[in-house]
XYZ file of C-alpha atoms in Angstrom:
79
model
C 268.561 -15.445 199.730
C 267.967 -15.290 196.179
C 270.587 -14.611 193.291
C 271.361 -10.946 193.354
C 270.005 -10.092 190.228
C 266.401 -11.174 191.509
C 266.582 -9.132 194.426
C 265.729 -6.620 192.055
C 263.097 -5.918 189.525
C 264.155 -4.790 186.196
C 262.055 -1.581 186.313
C 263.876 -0.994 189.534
C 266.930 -1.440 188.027
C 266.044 0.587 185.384
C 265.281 3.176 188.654
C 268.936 2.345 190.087
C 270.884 3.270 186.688
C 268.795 6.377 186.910
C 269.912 7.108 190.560
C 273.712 6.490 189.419
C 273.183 9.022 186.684
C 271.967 11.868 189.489
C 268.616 11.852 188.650
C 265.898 13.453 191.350
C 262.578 11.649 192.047
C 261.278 13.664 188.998
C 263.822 13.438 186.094
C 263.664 9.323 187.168
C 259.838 9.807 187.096
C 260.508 11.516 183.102
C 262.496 8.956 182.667
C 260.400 5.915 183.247
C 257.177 7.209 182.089
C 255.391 7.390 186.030
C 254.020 9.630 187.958
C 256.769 11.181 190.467
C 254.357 9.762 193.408
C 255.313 6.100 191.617
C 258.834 6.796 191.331
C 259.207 8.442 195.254
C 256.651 4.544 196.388
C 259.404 2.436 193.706
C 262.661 3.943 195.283
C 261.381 3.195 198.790
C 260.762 -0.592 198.192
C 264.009 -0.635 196.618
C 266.008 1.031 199.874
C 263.647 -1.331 201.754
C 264.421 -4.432 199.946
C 268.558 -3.806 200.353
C 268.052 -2.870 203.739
C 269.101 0.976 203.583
C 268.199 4.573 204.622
C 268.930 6.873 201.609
C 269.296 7.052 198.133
C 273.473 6.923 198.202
C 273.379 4.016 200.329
C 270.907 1.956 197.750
C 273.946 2.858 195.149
C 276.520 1.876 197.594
C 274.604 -1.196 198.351
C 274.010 -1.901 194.700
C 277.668 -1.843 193.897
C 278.542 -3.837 196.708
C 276.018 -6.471 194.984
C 277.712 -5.697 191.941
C 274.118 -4.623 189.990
C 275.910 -0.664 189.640
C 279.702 0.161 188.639
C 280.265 3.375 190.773
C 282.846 4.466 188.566
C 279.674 5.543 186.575
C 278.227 7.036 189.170
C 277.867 10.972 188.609
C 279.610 12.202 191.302
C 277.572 15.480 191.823
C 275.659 12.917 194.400
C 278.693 12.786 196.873
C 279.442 16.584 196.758
């Protein structure tokens, strides 16, 4: 497959370090300047493209690939 860092868009990397920080569909909306809709479409084709279910798993995965260091991870997501 390709290089890990090109599995990934930067946007949707962008999207991922706003997951890690406990961000909903709306505050990573706010954050990225889109409409929630884009943000709820952009988070799909990331769990898609790493092959997962839900949005802890796409930080799991993402760690495992080394793009996300979970000791930054807000924990609140795990409670």
């Amino acid at each position: 497959g390709p290089p890990v860092g090109q599995i990934l868009t930067d946007r949707e990397l962008e999207l991922v370090g706003l997951l890690a920080r406990g961000c909903n569909n709306r505050l990573i909306a706010r954050g990225m300047g889109i409409t929630e809709n884009s943000a709820k479409v952009a988070l799909s084709r990331i769990m898609a493209k790493l092959g997962v279910r839900d949005r802890v798993q796409v930080l799991i995965r993402c760690h495992q690939l080394g793009l996300v260091d979970l000791r930054l991870v807000d924990t609140a997501l795990f409670r």
